[in-house]
Amino acid sequence: MPDAHMTDLPAARPAIAALPPYVPGARGTADAAPPVKLSSNESPDAPLPSVIEALEGAARGINRYPDMGASEVTARIAREVGREPAEVVVGAGSVAVLAHILQAYTGPGDEVMFAWRSFEAYPILTRIAGAEPVMVPLTSDARHDLGAMAAAVTSRTRVVMLCSPNNPTGPTLSQAELDSFMASVPSRVLVVLDEAYLEYVRAEDVADGPASLDRYPNLMLLRTFSKAYGLAGLRVGYAVGPEALVAPVRACVTPFSVSGPAQLAAITSLDARDELEERAAHIVAERDRVVAALLAAGWDVPDAQGNFVWLAVGDATADLAAHLGGADPAVLVRPFVGEGVRVTIGAPAENDAFLARLATWPGRA
Ligand SMILES: *Cc1c(COP(=O)(O)O)cnc(C)c1O
């Protein structure tokens, strides 16, 4: 029996103890054939040679702390988006930047609103900040219901997350939708437009983030190097917004959390933007091919503007994911039990493996 003084152990805050575990995309097992990994919306391409070369050089400096303010990469990003460095804050992935935004702007008693289903980090980060998630169901065509979201704003609403394209369903927000939403939301509410999949968007009416910053003083954009820029493993993301709104976020950033190699890889990737956009264009072509094949096979697919497609199979979700995972090699996807399966667009042969295995699923009504 432990001593009496040991039975009274430190307790996490109730909001933390109640968190659902974050479910990462399936990774496969070491002993099986390498799986077709379509579960985490990553780029299928190997890093650019220029990025590898930059990283090899940067590796020689890792006995030193990185530039704490990440000033060079911040300035480079600012130039890229046509803003001032003071309007950009860089963090260890855009999920970390969002955590800092919520830390800076919310706390107990506050509400953070977002569509649902959307990015699964939103409710978790909201709870960690001590605030309450308010989740507004998507429309039947898997889009944000901005009318319902505007109507759900209360005096406690501090932050609204908009995800365009929406992960995991795919549709973007149009400029007209964003404009009417911004007009109906009080300016004391911070609106964060998460553009993680921006480079894959081909919808002509998509909301223009940087142009919208000029119009709305309570808007911030959230962007990442993890998807089209292929740096998911290095952790670099950023937010852009008015200087006065960005400064408190910067104050929350964990010191030195963006490593020197990560800063350099991000700069090198911006310098190679044309190459990376060409890669994104290949993914877009593959996405359109996969969507066309799905539609031809009778599937109903929401407008896919990211590097993924959404199959809303409801109660059959776990069964479909298991069927795809039972292929040889396994096709790993991201199931949201009871709702649907998100499938990342990979290399052509990977997408073919997915389509071929899907065609043999007996669960299709
Ligand atoms: C993948 C993703 C991110 C990026 O996360 P990082 O932390 O930058 O890797 C952000 N938002 C959404 C909606 C995503 O799907």
Coordinates of C-alpha atoms and ligand atoms in Angstrom, one line a residue:
M1 CA 0.0 0.0 0.0
P2 CA 1.4 3.4 -0.9
D3 CA 2.0 6.0 1.8
A4 CA -0.9 8.2 2.5
H5 CA 1.0 11.2 1.2
M6 CA 1.3 9.4 -2.2
T7 CA -2.4 8.7 -2.8
D8 CA -3.1 12.4 -3.4
L9 CA -1.5 12.9 -6.8
P10 CA -1.5 15.9 -9.0
A11 CA -4.7 16.2 -11.0
A12 CA -4.9 17.7 -14.5
R13 CA -7.5 20.4 -15.1
P14 CA -10.9 18.7 -15.7
A15 CA -11.0 20.1 -19.3
I16 CA -7.7 18.2 -20.1
A17 CA -8.7 15.0 -18.4
A18 CA -11.9 14.9 -20.5
L19 CA -10.1 15.4 -23.9
P20 CA -10.6 12.8 -26.6
P21 CA -7.3 11.4 -27.8
Y22 CA -6.0 12.9 -31.0
V23 CA -6.4 10.3 -33.7
P24 CA -3.4 10.4 -36.1
G25 CA -3.6 9.0 -39.6
A26 CA -2.8 5.3 -39.8
R27 CA 0.9 4.6 -40.3
G28 CA 1.0 0.8 -41.1
T29 CA 3.2 -1.7 -39.4
A30 CA 6.9 -2.2 -39.9
D31 CA 6.8 -5.9 -40.9
A32 CA 4.1 -5.7 -43.7
A33 CA 4.6 -4.5 -47.2
P34 CA 4.8 -0.7 -47.2
P35 CA 1.2 0.5 -47.2
V36 CA -0.4 3.1 -49.5
K37 CA -0.6 5.9 -47.0
L38 CA -3.5 8.1 -47.9
S39 CA -4.5 8.9 -44.3
S40 CA -2.8 12.2 -43.4
N41 CA -3.1 14.6 -46.4
E42 CA 0.6 14.6 -46.8
S43 CA 2.5 15.3 -50.1
P44 CA 3.5 12.0 -51.7
D45 CA 6.7 13.6 -53.2
A46 CA 10.1 13.3 -51.7
P47 CA 11.6 16.7 -50.5
L48 CA 13.0 18.9 -53.2
P49 CA 16.8 18.5 -53.7
S50 CA 17.3 22.2 -52.8
V51 CA 15.5 21.6 -49.4
I52 CA 17.6 18.5 -48.6
E53 CA 20.8 20.5 -49.4
A54 CA 19.7 23.4 -47.2
L55 CA 18.9 20.9 -44.4
E56 CA 22.3 19.3 -44.6
G57 CA 23.9 22.7 -44.2
A58 CA 21.6 23.6 -41.4
A59 CA 22.3 20.4 -39.5
R60 CA 25.8 21.7 -38.9
G61 CA 24.5 24.5 -36.8
I62 CA 22.1 22.7 -34.5
N63 CA 24.3 23.1 -31.4
R64 CA 23.1 26.7 -31.5
Y65 CA 19.6 27.9 -30.6
P66 CA 17.7 29.1 -33.7
D67 CA 16.8 32.7 -34.4
M68 CA 14.2 33.1 -31.6
G69 CA 12.0 35.5 -33.6
A70 CA 12.4 33.4 -36.8
S71 CA 13.0 36.8 -38.3
E72 CA 14.3 35.8 -41.7
V73 CA 11.5 33.3 -42.5
T74 CA 9.0 35.8 -41.1
A75 CA 10.2 38.5 -43.4
R76 CA 10.3 36.1 -46.4
I77 CA 6.7 35.0 -45.7
A78 CA 5.6 38.6 -45.3
R79 CA 7.1 39.4 -48.7
E80 CA 5.3 36.4 -50.2
V81 CA 1.9 37.4 -48.9
G82 CA 2.4 41.2 -49.5
R83 CA 2.3 42.2 -45.8
E84 CA 4.7 43.6 -43.2
P85 CA 6.7 41.2 -41.0
A86 CA 4.9 42.5 -37.9
E87 CA 1.7 41.1 -39.5
V88 CA 3.1 37.5 -39.6
V89 CA 3.7 35.1 -36.8
V90 CA 5.4 31.8 -37.4
G91 CA 5.1 28.7 -35.2
A92 CA 5.9 25.0 -35.1
G93 CA 3.1 24.0 -37.5
S94 CA -0.2 25.9 -38.0
V95 CA -1.8 23.7 -35.3
A96 CA 0.7 25.3 -32.8
V97 CA 0.0 28.8 -34.2
L98 CA -3.7 28.1 -33.7
A99 CA -3.1 27.0 -30.1
H100 CA -1.3 30.3 -29.5
I101 CA -4.2 32.2 -31.1
L102 CA -6.6 30.5 -28.8
Q103 CA -4.3 31.0 -25.8
A104 CA -4.1 34.7 -26.6
Y105 CA -7.8 35.3 -27.2
T106 CA -9.8 32.8 -25.2
G107 CA -10.2 31.3 -21.8
P108 CA -12.8 29.9 -19.4
G109 CA -16.3 31.1 -20.2
D110 CA -15.5 32.0 -23.8
E111 CA -16.8 30.3 -26.9
V112 CA -14.9 29.2 -30.0
M113 CA -17.2 28.4 -33.0
F114 CA -16.5 26.3 -36.0
A115 CA -18.3 24.1 -38.5
W116 CA -18.6 20.4 -37.8
R117 CA -17.3 18.2 -39.1
S118 CA -14.1 20.1 -39.7
F119 CA -10.5 19.9 -38.6
E120 CA -10.4 17.7 -35.5
A121 CA -7.7 19.8 -33.8
Y122 CA -10.3 22.6 -33.4
P123 CA -12.3 21.2 -30.4
I124 CA -9.2 19.8 -28.8
L125 CA -7.2 23.1 -28.9
T126 CA -10.4 25.0 -27.7
R127 CA -10.7 22.8 -24.6
I128 CA -6.9 23.0 -23.9
A129 CA -7.3 26.8 -23.9
G130 CA -10.1 26.4 -21.4
A131 CA -12.9 27.7 -23.7
E132 CA -16.0 26.0 -25.0
P133 CA -16.4 24.6 -28.5
V134 CA -19.6 25.6 -30.4
M135 CA -19.9 23.2 -33.3
V136 CA -22.3 24.2 -36.1
P137 CA -23.3 21.3 -38.4
L138 CA -22.3 21.4 -42.1
T139 CA -25.0 21.7 -44.7
S140 CA -26.1 18.5 -46.6
D141 CA -23.6 19.2 -49.3
A142 CA -20.8 19.3 -46.7
R143 CA -20.2 23.1 -46.7
H144 CA -20.1 25.6 -43.9
D145 CA -23.6 26.7 -42.9
L146 CA -22.5 30.4 -42.5
G147 CA -26.1 31.6 -41.8
A148 CA -26.4 29.2 -38.9
M149 CA -22.9 30.1 -37.7
A150 CA -23.7 33.8 -37.8
A151 CA -26.9 33.1 -35.9
A152 CA -25.0 31.1 -33.2
V153 CA -22.7 34.0 -32.3
T154 CA -23.3 35.1 -28.6
S155 CA -21.8 37.7 -26.3
R156 CA -19.3 34.9 -25.3
T157 CA -18.1 34.1 -28.8
R158 CA -14.4 35.2 -29.1
V159 CA -13.1 33.3 -32.1
V160 CA -14.7 31.7 -35.2
M161 CA -12.7 29.2 -37.2
L162 CA -13.5 28.9 -40.9
C163 CA -11.8 26.1 -42.8
S164 CA -11.5 26.6 -46.6
P165 CA -11.2 24.0 -48.2
N166 CA -12.9 22.2 -45.3
N167 CA -10.9 19.3 -43.9
P168 CA -12.2 16.5 -44.2
T169 CA -15.1 17.3 -46.6
G170 CA -13.4 19.5 -49.3
P171 CA -15.5 22.5 -50.3
T172 CA -14.2 26.1 -50.1
L173 CA -15.9 29.3 -48.9
S174 CA -16.6 31.8 -51.7
Q175 CA -15.7 35.5 -51.4
A176 CA -19.4 36.3 -51.3
E177 CA -20.0 33.9 -48.4
L178 CA -17.0 35.3 -46.5
D179 CA -18.2 38.9 -47.2
S180 CA -21.7 38.3 -45.9
F181 CA -20.4 36.4 -42.9
M182 CA -17.9 39.1 -41.9
A183 CA -20.7 41.7 -42.3
S184 CA -22.9 39.8 -39.9
V185 CA -20.3 39.1 -37.2
P186 CA -19.4 41.7 -34.6
S187 CA -16.0 43.1 -35.2
R188 CA -14.9 42.2 -31.6
V189 CA -15.0 38.5 -32.8
L190 CA -11.8 37.2 -34.2
V191 CA -12.4 35.2 -37.4
V192 CA -9.6 32.8 -38.4
L193 CA -9.6 31.6 -42.0
D194 CA -7.6 28.3 -42.1
E195 CA -6.2 28.0 -45.6
A196 CA -4.1 24.8 -45.1
Y197 CA -4.9 23.5 -48.6
L198 CA -4.8 26.8 -50.5
E199 CA -2.4 25.6 -53.2
Y200 CA -4.8 22.9 -54.4
V201 CA -7.9 25.2 -54.8
R202 CA -9.2 25.7 -58.3
A203 CA -12.7 27.1 -57.4
E204 CA -12.8 30.5 -59.1
D205 CA -15.1 32.1 -56.5
V206 CA -12.9 31.1 -53.5
A207 CA -12.4 33.7 -50.8
D208 CA -9.2 35.7 -51.3
G209 CA -7.5 35.7 -47.9
P210 CA -4.9 38.4 -48.4
A211 CA -7.3 40.8 -50.2
S212 CA -9.9 40.2 -47.4
L213 CA -7.3 41.2 -44.7
D214 CA -7.5 44.7 -46.2
R215 CA -11.2 44.8 -45.7
Y216 CA -11.7 43.2 -42.3
P217 CA -9.7 44.3 -39.2
N218 CA -10.9 41.2 -37.2
L219 CA -9.7 38.6 -39.7
M220 CA -6.6 36.4 -39.6
L221 CA -5.3 33.8 -42.0
L222 CA -3.7 30.5 -41.0
R223 CA -1.3 28.8 -43.4
T224 CA 1.1 25.9 -43.3
F225 CA 4.2 24.4 -45.0
S226 CA 2.9 20.9 -44.2
K227 CA 0.7 20.1 -47.2
A228 CA 1.6 21.4 -50.7
Y229 CA 5.0 22.6 -49.5
G230 CA 5.8 19.0 -48.3
L231 CA 7.3 19.9 -44.9
A232 CA 4.9 18.1 -42.6
G233 CA 7.7 16.5 -40.7
L234 CA 9.6 19.8 -40.0
R235 CA 6.7 21.8 -38.4
V236 CA 6.3 25.3 -39.8
G237 CA 3.1 27.2 -40.1
Y238 CA 2.0 30.9 -39.7
A239 CA -0.8 33.3 -39.2
V240 CA -1.2 36.6 -41.0
G241 CA -3.3 39.5 -39.7
P242 CA -3.4 43.0 -38.5
E243 CA -0.3 43.9 -36.4
A244 CA -2.3 44.6 -33.3
L245 CA -4.0 41.2 -33.4
V246 CA -0.8 39.3 -34.3
A247 CA 1.3 40.7 -31.5
P248 CA -0.5 38.9 -28.6
V249 CA -0.2 35.6 -30.6
R250 CA 3.5 36.2 -31.0
A251 CA 3.8 36.7 -27.2
C252 CA 2.4 33.1 -26.7
V253 CA 4.8 31.3 -29.1
T254 CA 7.0 28.8 -27.3
P255 CA 10.5 30.2 -27.5
F256 CA 12.7 28.5 -30.1
S257 CA 10.0 26.1 -31.2
V258 CA 10.7 26.5 -34.9
S259 CA 14.1 24.9 -35.4
G260 CA 16.8 26.4 -37.6
P261 CA 16.5 23.6 -40.2
A262 CA 12.7 24.2 -40.3
Q263 CA 13.2 27.9 -40.8
L264 CA 15.7 27.4 -43.6
A265 CA 13.6 24.7 -45.3
A266 CA 10.6 27.0 -45.3
I267 CA 12.7 29.8 -46.9
T268 CA 14.2 27.4 -49.5
S269 CA 10.6 26.2 -50.3
L270 CA 9.3 29.7 -50.9
D271 CA 12.3 30.2 -53.2
A272 CA 11.2 27.0 -55.0
R273 CA 7.6 28.0 -55.1
D274 CA 7.2 27.4 -58.9
E275 CA 8.4 23.8 -58.5
L276 CA 6.1 23.2 -55.6
E277 CA 3.1 24.7 -57.4
E278 CA 3.8 22.4 -60.3
R279 CA 3.7 19.5 -57.9
A280 CA 0.4 20.8 -56.5
A281 CA -0.9 21.0 -60.0
H282 CA -0.2 17.3 -60.5
I283 CA -2.1 16.5 -57.3
V284 CA -5.0 18.6 -58.6
A285 CA -5.0 16.7 -61.9
E286 CA -5.0 13.4 -59.9
R287 CA -7.7 14.7 -57.6
D288 CA -9.9 15.5 -60.6
R289 CA -9.2 12.1 -62.1
V290 CA -10.1 10.3 -58.9
V291 CA -13.3 12.4 -58.4
A292 CA -14.3 11.6 -62.0
A293 CA -13.8 7.9 -61.4
L294 CA -15.8 8.1 -58.2
L295 CA -18.7 9.9 -59.9
A296 CA -18.6 7.5 -62.8
A297 CA -18.9 4.6 -60.3
G298 CA -22.0 6.3 -58.8
W299 CA -20.4 7.9 -55.7
D300 CA -21.6 11.2 -54.4
V301 CA -18.5 13.3 -53.7
P302 CA -18.6 16.8 -52.3
D303 CA -16.7 19.5 -54.2
A304 CA -13.1 18.4 -53.6
Q305 CA -10.8 21.5 -53.4
G306 CA -8.0 20.1 -51.2
N307 CA -5.7 17.1 -51.7
F308 CA -8.3 14.7 -50.5
V309 CA -11.8 13.3 -51.2
W310 CA -14.6 12.6 -48.8
L311 CA -16.8 9.5 -48.9
A312 CA -19.8 10.0 -46.6
V313 CA -20.6 6.4 -45.9
G314 CA -22.1 7.0 -42.4
D315 CA -22.5 3.8 -40.4
A316 CA -20.4 1.8 -42.9
T317 CA -17.3 4.0 -42.2
A318 CA -15.3 1.5 -40.1
D319 CA -16.2 -1.3 -42.5
L320 CA -15.0 0.6 -45.5
A321 CA -11.7 1.6 -43.8
A322 CA -11.1 -2.0 -42.8
H323 CA -11.8 -3.2 -46.4
L324 CA -9.3 -0.7 -47.8
G325 CA -6.8 -1.5 -45.1
G326 CA -7.2 -5.2 -46.0
A327 CA -5.8 -4.8 -49.5
D328 CA -2.2 -5.9 -50.3
P329 CA -0.5 -3.6 -49.8
A330 CA -2.9 -2.0 -47.3
V331 CA -4.6 1.3 -48.4
L332 CA -4.6 3.4 -45.3
V333 CA -7.3 6.1 -45.1
R334 CA -8.7 8.3 -42.3
P335 CA -12.1 7.1 -41.0
F336 CA -14.4 9.4 -39.0
V337 CA -16.6 6.6 -37.4
G338 CA -20.3 7.1 -38.1
E339 CA -19.6 9.8 -40.7
G340 CA -17.3 9.0 -43.5
V341 CA -13.8 8.3 -44.8
R342 CA -11.3 10.9 -46.0
V343 CA -8.9 9.7 -48.6
T344 CA -5.7 11.7 -49.5
I345 CA -4.7 12.1 -53.1
G346 CA -1.4 10.4 -53.6
A347 CA 0.8 9.4 -56.5
P348 CA -1.0 8.0 -59.5
A349 CA -0.3 4.3 -58.7
E350 CA -1.5 4.9 -55.1
N351 CA -4.7 6.4 -56.3
D352 CA -5.2 3.5 -58.6
A353 CA -4.7 1.1 -55.7
F354 CA -7.4 3.0 -53.8
L355 CA -9.9 3.0 -56.6
A356 CA -9.3 -0.7 -57.4
R357 CA -9.8 -1.8 -53.8
L358 CA -12.8 0.5 -53.4
A359 CA -14.5 -1.2 -56.4
T360 CA -14.4 -4.5 -54.5
W361 CA -16.1 -3.2 -51.4
P362 CA -19.2 -5.3 -50.8
G363 CA -20.7 -2.7 -48.4
R364 CA -21.8 -0.4 -51.1
A365 CA -25.6 -0.2 -51.1
Ligands
LIG1 C1 -3.1 19.7 -42.0 C2 -3.9 20.9 -41.5 C3 -3.3 21.9 -40.9 C4 -1.8 22.0 -40.8 O1 -1.2 21.6 -39.6 P1 0.3 21.8 -39.3 O2 0.3 21.9 -37.8 O3 0.7 23.0 -40.0 O4 1.0 20.6 -39.9 C5 -4.0 23.0 -40.4 N1 -5.3 23.1 -40.7 C6 -6.0 22.1 -41.3 C7 -7.4 22.3 -41.5 C8 -5.3 21.0 -41.7 O5 -6.0 20.0 -42.3

